PDB file of C-alpha atoms in Angstrom:
ATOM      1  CA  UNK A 296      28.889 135.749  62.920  1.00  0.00           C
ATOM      2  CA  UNK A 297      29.448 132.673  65.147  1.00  0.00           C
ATOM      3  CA  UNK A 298      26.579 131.559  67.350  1.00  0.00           C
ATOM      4  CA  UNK A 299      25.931 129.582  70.146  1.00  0.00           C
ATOM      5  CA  UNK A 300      21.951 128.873  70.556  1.00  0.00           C
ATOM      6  CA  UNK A 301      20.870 127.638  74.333  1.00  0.00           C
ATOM      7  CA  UNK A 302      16.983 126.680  73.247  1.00  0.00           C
ATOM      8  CA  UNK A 303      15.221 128.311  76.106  1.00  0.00           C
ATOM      9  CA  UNK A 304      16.101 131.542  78.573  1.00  0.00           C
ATOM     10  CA  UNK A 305      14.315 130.446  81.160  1.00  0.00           C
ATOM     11  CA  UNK A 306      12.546 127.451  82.449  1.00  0.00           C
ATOM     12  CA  UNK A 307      10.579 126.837  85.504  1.00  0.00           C
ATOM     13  CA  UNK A 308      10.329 122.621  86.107  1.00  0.00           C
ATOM     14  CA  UNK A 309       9.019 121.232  89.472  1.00  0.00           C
ATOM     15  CA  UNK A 310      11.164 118.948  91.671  1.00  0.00           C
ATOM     16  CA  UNK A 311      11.825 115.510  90.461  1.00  0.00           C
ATOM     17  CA  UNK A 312      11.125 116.232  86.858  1.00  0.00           C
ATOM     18  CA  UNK A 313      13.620 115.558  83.675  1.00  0.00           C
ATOM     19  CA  UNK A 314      14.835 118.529  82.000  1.00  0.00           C
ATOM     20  CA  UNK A 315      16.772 118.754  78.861  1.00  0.00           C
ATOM     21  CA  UNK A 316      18.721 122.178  78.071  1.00  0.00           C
ATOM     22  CA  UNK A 317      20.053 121.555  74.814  1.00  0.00           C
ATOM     23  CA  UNK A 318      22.762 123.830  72.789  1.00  0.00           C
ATOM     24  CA  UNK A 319      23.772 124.155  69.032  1.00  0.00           C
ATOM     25  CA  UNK A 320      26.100 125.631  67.553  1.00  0.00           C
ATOM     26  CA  UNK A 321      27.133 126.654  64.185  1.00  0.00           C
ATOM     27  CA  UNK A 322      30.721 126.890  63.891  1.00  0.00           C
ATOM     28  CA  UNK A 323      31.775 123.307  63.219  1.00  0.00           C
ATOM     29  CA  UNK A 324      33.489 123.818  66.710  1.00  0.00           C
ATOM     30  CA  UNK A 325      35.080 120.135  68.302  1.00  0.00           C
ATOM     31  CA  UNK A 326      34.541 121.033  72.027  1.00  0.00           C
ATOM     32  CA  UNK A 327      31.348 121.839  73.723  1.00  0.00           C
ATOM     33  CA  UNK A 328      31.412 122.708  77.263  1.00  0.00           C
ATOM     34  CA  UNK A 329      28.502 123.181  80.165  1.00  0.00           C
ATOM     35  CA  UNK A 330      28.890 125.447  83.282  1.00  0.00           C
ATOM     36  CA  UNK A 331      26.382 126.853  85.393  1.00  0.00           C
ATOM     37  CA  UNK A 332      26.890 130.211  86.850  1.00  0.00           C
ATOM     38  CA  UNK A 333      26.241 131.138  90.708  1.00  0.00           C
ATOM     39  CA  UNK A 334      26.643 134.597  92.367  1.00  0.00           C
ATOM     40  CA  UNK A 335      30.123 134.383  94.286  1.00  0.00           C
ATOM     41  CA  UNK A 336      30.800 131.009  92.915  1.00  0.00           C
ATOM     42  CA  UNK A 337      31.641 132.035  89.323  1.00  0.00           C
ATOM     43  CA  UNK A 338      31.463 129.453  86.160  1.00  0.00           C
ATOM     44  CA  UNK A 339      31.800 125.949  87.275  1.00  0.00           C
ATOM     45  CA  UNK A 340      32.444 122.896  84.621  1.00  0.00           C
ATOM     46  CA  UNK A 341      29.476 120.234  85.018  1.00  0.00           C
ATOM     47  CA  UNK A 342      30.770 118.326  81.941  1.00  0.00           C
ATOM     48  CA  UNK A 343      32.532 119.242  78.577  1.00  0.00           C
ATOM     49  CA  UNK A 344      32.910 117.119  75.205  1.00  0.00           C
ATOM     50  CA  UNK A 345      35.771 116.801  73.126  1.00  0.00           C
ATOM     51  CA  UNK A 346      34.053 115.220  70.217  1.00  0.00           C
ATOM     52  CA  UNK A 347      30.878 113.653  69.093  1.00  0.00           C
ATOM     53  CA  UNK A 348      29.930 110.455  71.103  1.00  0.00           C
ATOM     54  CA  UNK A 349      32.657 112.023  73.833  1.00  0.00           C
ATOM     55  CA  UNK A 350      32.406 113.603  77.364  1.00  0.00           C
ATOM     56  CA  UNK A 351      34.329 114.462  80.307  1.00  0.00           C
ATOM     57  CA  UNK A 352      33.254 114.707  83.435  1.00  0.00           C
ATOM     58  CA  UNK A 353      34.263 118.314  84.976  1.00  0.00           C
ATOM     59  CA  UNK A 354      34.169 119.933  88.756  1.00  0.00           C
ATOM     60  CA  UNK A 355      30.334 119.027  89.324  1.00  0.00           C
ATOM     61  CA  UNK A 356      28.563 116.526  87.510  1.00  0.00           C
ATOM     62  CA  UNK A 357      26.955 114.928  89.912  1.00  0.00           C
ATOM     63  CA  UNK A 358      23.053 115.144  89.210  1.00  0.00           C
ATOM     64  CA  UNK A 359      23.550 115.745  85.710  1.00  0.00           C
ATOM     65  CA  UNK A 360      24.434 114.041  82.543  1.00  0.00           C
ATOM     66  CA  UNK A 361      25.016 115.140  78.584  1.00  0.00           C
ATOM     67  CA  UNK A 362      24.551 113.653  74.992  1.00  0.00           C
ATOM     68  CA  UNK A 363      26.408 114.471  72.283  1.00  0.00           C
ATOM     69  CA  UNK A 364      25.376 112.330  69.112  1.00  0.00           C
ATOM     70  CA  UNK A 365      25.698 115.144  66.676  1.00  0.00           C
ATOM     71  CA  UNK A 366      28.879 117.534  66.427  1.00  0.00           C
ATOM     72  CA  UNK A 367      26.672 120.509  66.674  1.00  0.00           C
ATOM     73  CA  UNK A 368      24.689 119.922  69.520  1.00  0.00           C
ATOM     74  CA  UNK A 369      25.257 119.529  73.343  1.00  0.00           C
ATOM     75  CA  UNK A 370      22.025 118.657  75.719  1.00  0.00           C
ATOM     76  CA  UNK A 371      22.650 118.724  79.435  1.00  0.00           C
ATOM     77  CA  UNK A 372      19.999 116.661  81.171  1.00  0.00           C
ATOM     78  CA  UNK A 373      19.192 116.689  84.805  1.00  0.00           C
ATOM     79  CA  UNK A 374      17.792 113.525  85.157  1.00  0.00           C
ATOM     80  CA  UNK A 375      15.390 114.745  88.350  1.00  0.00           C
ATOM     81  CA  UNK A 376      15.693 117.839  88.719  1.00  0.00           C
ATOM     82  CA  UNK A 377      16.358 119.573  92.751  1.00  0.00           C
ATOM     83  CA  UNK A 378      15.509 122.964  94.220  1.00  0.00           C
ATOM     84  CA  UNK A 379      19.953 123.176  94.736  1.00  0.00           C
ATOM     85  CA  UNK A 380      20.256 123.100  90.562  1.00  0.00           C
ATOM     86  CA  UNK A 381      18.253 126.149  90.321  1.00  0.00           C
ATOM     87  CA  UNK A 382      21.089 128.444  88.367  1.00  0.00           C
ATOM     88  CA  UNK A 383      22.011 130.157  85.283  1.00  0.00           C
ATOM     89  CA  UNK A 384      23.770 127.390  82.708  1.00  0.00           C
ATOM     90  CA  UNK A 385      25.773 128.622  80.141  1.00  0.00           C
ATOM     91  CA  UNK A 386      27.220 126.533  77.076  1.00  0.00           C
ATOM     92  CA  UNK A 387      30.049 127.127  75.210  1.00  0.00           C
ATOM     93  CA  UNK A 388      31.926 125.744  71.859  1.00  0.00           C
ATOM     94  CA  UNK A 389      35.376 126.237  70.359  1.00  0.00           C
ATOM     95  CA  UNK A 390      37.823 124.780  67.997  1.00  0.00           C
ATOM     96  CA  UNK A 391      40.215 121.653  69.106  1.00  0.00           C
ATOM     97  CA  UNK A 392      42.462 122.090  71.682  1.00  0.00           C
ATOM     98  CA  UNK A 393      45.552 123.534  69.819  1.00  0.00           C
ATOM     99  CA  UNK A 394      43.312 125.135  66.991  1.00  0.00           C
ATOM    100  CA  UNK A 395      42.662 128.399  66.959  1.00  0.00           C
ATOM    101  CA  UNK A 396      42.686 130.789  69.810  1.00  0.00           C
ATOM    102  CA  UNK A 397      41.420 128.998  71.930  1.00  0.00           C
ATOM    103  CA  UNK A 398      38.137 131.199  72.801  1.00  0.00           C
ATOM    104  CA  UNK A 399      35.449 129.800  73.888  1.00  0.00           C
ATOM    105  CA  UNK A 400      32.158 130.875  72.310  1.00  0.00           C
ATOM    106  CA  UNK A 401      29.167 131.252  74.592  1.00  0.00           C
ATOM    107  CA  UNK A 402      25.824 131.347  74.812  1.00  0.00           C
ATOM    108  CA  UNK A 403      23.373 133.551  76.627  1.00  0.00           C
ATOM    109  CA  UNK A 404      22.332 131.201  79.022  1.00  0.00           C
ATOM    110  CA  UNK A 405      19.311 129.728  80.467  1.00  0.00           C
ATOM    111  CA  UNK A 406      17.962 130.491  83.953  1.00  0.00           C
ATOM    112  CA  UNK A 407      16.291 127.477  84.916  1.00  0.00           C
ATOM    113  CA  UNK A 408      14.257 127.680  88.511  1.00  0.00           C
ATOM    114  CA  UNK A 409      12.998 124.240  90.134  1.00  0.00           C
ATOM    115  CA  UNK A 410      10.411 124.923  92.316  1.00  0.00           C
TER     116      UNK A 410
ATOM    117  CA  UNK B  21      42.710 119.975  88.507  1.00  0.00           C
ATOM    118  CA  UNK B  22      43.733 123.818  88.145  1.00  0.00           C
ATOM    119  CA  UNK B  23      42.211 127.204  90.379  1.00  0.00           C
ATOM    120  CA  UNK B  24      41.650 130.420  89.966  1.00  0.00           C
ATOM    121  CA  UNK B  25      41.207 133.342  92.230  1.00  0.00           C
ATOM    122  CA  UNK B  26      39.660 136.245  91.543  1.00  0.00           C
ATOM    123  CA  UNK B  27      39.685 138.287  95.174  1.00  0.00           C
ATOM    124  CA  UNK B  28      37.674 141.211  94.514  1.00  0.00           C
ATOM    125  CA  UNK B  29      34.150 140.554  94.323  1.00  0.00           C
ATOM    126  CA  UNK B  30      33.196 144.126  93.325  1.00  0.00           C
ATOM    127  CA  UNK B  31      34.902 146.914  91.825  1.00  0.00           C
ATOM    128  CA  UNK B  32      34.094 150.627  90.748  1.00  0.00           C
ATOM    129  CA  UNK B  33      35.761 153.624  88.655  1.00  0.00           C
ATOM    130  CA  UNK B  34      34.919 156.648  87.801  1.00  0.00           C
ATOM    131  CA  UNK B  35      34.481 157.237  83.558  1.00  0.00           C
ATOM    132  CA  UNK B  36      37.518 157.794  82.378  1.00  0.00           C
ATOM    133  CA  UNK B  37      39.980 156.700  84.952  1.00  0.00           C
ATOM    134  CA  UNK B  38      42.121 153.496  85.328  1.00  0.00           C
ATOM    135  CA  UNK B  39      41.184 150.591  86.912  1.00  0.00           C
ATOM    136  CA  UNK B  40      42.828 146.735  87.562  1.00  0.00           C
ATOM    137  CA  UNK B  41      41.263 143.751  87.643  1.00  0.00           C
ATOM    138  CA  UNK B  42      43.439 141.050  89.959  1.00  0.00           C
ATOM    139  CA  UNK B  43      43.310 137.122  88.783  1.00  0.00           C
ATOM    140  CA  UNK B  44      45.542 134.578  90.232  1.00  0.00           C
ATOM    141  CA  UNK B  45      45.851 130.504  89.484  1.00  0.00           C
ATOM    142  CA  UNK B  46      47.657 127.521  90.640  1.00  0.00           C
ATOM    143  CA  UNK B  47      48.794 125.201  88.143  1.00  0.00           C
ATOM    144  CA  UNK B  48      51.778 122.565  87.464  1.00  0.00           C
ATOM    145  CA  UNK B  49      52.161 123.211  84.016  1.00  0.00           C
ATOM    146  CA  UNK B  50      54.385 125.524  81.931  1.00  0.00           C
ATOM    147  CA  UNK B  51      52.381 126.117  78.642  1.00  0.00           C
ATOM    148  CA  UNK B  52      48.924 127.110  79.004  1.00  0.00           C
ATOM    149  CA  UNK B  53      46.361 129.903  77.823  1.00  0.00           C
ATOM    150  CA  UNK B  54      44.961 132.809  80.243  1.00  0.00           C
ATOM    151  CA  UNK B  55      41.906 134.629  79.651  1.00  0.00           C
ATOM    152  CA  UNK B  56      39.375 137.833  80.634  1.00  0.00           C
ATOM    153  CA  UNK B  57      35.983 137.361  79.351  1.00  0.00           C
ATOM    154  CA  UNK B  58      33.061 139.938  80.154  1.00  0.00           C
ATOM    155  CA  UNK B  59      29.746 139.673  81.058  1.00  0.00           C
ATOM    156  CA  UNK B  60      27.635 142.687  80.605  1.00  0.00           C
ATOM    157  CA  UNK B  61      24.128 142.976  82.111  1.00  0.00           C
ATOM    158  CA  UNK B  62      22.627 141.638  78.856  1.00  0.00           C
ATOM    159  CA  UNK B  63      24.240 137.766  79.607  1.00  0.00           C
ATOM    160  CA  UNK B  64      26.257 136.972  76.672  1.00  0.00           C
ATOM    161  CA  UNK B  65      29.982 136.173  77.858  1.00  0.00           C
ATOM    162  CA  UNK B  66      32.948 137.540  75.279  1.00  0.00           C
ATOM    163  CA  UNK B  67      36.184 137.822  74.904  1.00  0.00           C
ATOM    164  CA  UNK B  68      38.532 140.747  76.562  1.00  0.00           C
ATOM    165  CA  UNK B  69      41.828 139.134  76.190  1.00  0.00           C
ATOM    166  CA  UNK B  70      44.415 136.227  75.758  1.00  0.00           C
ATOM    167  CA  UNK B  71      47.346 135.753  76.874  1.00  0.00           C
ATOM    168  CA  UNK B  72      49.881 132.877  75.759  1.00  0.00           C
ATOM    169  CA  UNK B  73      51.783 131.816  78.906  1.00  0.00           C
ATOM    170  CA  UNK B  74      55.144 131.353  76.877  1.00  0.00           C
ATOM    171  CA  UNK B  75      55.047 134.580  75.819  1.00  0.00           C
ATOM    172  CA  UNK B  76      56.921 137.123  77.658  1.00  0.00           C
ATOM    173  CA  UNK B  77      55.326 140.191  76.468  1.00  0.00           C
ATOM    174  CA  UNK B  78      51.949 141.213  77.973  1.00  0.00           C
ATOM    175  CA  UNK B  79      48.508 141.288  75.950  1.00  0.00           C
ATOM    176  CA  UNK B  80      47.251 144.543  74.928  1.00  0.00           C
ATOM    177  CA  UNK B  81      43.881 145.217  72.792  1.00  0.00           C
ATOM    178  CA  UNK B  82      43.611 148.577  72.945  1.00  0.00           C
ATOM    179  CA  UNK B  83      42.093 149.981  76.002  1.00  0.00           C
ATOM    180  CA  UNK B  84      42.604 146.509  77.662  1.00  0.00           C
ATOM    181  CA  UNK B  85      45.843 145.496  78.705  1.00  0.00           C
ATOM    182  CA  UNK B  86      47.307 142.518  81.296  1.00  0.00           C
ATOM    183  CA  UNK B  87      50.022 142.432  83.556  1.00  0.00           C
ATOM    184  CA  UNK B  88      51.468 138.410  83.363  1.00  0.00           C
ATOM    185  CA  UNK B  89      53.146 137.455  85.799  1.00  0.00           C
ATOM    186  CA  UNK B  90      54.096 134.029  85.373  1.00  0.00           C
ATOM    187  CA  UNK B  91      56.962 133.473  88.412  1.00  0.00           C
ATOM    188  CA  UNK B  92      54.001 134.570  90.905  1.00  0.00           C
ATOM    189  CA  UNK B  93      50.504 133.030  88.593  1.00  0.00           C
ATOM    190  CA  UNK B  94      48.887 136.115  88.781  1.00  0.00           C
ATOM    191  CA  UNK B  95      46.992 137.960  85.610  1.00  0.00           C
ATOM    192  CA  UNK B  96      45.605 140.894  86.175  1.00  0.00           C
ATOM    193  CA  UNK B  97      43.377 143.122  83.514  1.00  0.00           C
ATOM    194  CA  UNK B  98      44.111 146.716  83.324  1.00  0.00           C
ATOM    195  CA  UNK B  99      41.270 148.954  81.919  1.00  0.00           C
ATOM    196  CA  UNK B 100      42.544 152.195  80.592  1.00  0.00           C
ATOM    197  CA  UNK B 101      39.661 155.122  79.922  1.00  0.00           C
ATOM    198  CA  UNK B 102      36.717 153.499  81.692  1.00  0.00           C
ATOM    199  CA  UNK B 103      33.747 153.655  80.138  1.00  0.00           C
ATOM    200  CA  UNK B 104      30.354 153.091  81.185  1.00  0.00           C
ATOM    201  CA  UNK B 105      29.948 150.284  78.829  1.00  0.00           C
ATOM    202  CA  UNK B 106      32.904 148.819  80.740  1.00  0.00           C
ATOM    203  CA  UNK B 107      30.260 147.521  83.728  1.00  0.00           C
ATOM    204  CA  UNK B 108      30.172 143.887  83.475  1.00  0.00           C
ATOM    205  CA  UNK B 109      31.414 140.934  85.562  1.00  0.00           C
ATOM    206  CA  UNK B 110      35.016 139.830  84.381  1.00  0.00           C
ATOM    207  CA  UNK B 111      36.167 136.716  84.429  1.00  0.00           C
ATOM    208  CA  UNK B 112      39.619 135.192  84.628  1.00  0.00           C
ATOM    209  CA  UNK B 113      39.879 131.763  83.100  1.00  0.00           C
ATOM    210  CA  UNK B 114      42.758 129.274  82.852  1.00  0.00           C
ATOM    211  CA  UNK B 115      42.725 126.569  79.422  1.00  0.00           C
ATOM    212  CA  UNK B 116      44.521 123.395  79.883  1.00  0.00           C
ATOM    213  CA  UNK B 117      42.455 120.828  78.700  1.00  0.00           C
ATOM    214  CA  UNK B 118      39.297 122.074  79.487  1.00  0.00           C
ATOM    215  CA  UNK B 119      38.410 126.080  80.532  1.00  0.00           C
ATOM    216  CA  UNK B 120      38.147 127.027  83.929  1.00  0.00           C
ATOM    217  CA  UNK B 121      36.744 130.076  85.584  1.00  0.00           C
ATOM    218  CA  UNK B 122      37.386 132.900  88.764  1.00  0.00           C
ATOM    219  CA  UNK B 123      34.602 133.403  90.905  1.00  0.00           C
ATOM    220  CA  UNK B 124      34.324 137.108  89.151  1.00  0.00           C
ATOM    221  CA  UNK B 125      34.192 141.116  89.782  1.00  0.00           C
ATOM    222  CA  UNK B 126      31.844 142.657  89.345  1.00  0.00           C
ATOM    223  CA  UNK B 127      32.833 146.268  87.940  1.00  0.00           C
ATOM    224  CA  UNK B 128      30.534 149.334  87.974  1.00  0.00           C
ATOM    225  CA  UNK B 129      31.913 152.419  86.134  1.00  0.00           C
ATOM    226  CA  UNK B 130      30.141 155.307  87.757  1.00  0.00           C
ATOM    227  CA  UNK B 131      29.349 158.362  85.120  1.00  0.00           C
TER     228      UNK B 131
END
């Protein structure tokens, strides 16, 4: 079976602090995405990777960054963390853009809370 | 960079009956992929359906069929037979480059 692995469920970090949510996945997938979910406000893109070493900003990155060195593996880092990021993030893989299906693979999410 | 609506928050059916899920987008471009994933309670998003927008002929997986408009952008999910393992959130999405997402509905299918 494919997987997507977020490295924590849930995380509590205090305001101003650096958190790291970091994802792997197994599937030799080319595209990595990060969204966070929100009640009413669905799944919005913070950033998304096409490649290694590659990134694209999407609808709200602002307040957060990625790193992808390795193909598997896709951290989003809020660099200090804010009360307004507190939110279910979800990562998600698939093949290249015109490979495949074009299903996205997800994780099951971490619920980080910033107190 | 491309929208979609999804203008029912919440939904419910009873078991068994029919129910339709309502998705619409804006885009400028002729070729692109449309989605429904599912949430259950548990987290883990999957896969209901794809649809290919070139493709006249809607997307059926068995109790899960669309209705593809492409003239109006809308893509709605019709579930056939509810079931109670049917209650999830649903989301639309829209792939161009990236994947994006509906705000969601939330579906309850009441025993």
């Amino acid at each position: 079976d494919v997987k997507v692995t977020q490295s924590s469920r849930y995380l509590v970090k205090r305001t101003g602090e650096k958190v790291f949510l970091e994802c792997v996945q197994d599937m030799d997938h080319e595209n990595m995405f990060w969204y966070r979910q929100d009640p009413g406000l669905g799944l919005r893109l913070i950033y998304f990777s096409y490649d290694v070493k590659m990134k694209e900003k999407g609808d709200i990155p602002e307040g957060y960054s990625v790193s992808r060195e390795k193909k598997e593996r896709f951290s989003l880092i809020l660099e200090s963390a804010s009360t307004n990021q507190t939110s279910m993030y979800l990562c998600a893989s698939r093949l290249a853009l015109g490979s495949g299906t074009g299903e996205l693979f997800f994780g099951e999410g971490s619920r980080l809370t910033v107190l | 960079a491309q929208t979609v609506t999804q203008s029912q928050p919440e939904m419910s059916v009873q078991e068994a009956e029919t129910v339709t899920l309502s998705c619409t987008y804006d885009t400028s471009e002729s070729n692109y992929y449309l989605f429904w994933y599912k949430q259950p309670p548990s987290r883990q998003m999957i896969l209901v359906i794809r649809q290919e927008a070139y493709k006249q002929q809607n997307a059926t997986e068995n109790r899960f069929s669309v209705n593809f408009q492409k003239a109006a952008k809308s893509f709605s999910l019709k579930i056939s037979d509810s079931q109670l393992g049917d209650t999830a959130m649903y989301f639309c999405a829209f792939e161009d480059n990236d994947m994006r997402f509906g705000a969601g509905t939330r579906l309850t299918v009441k025993p």
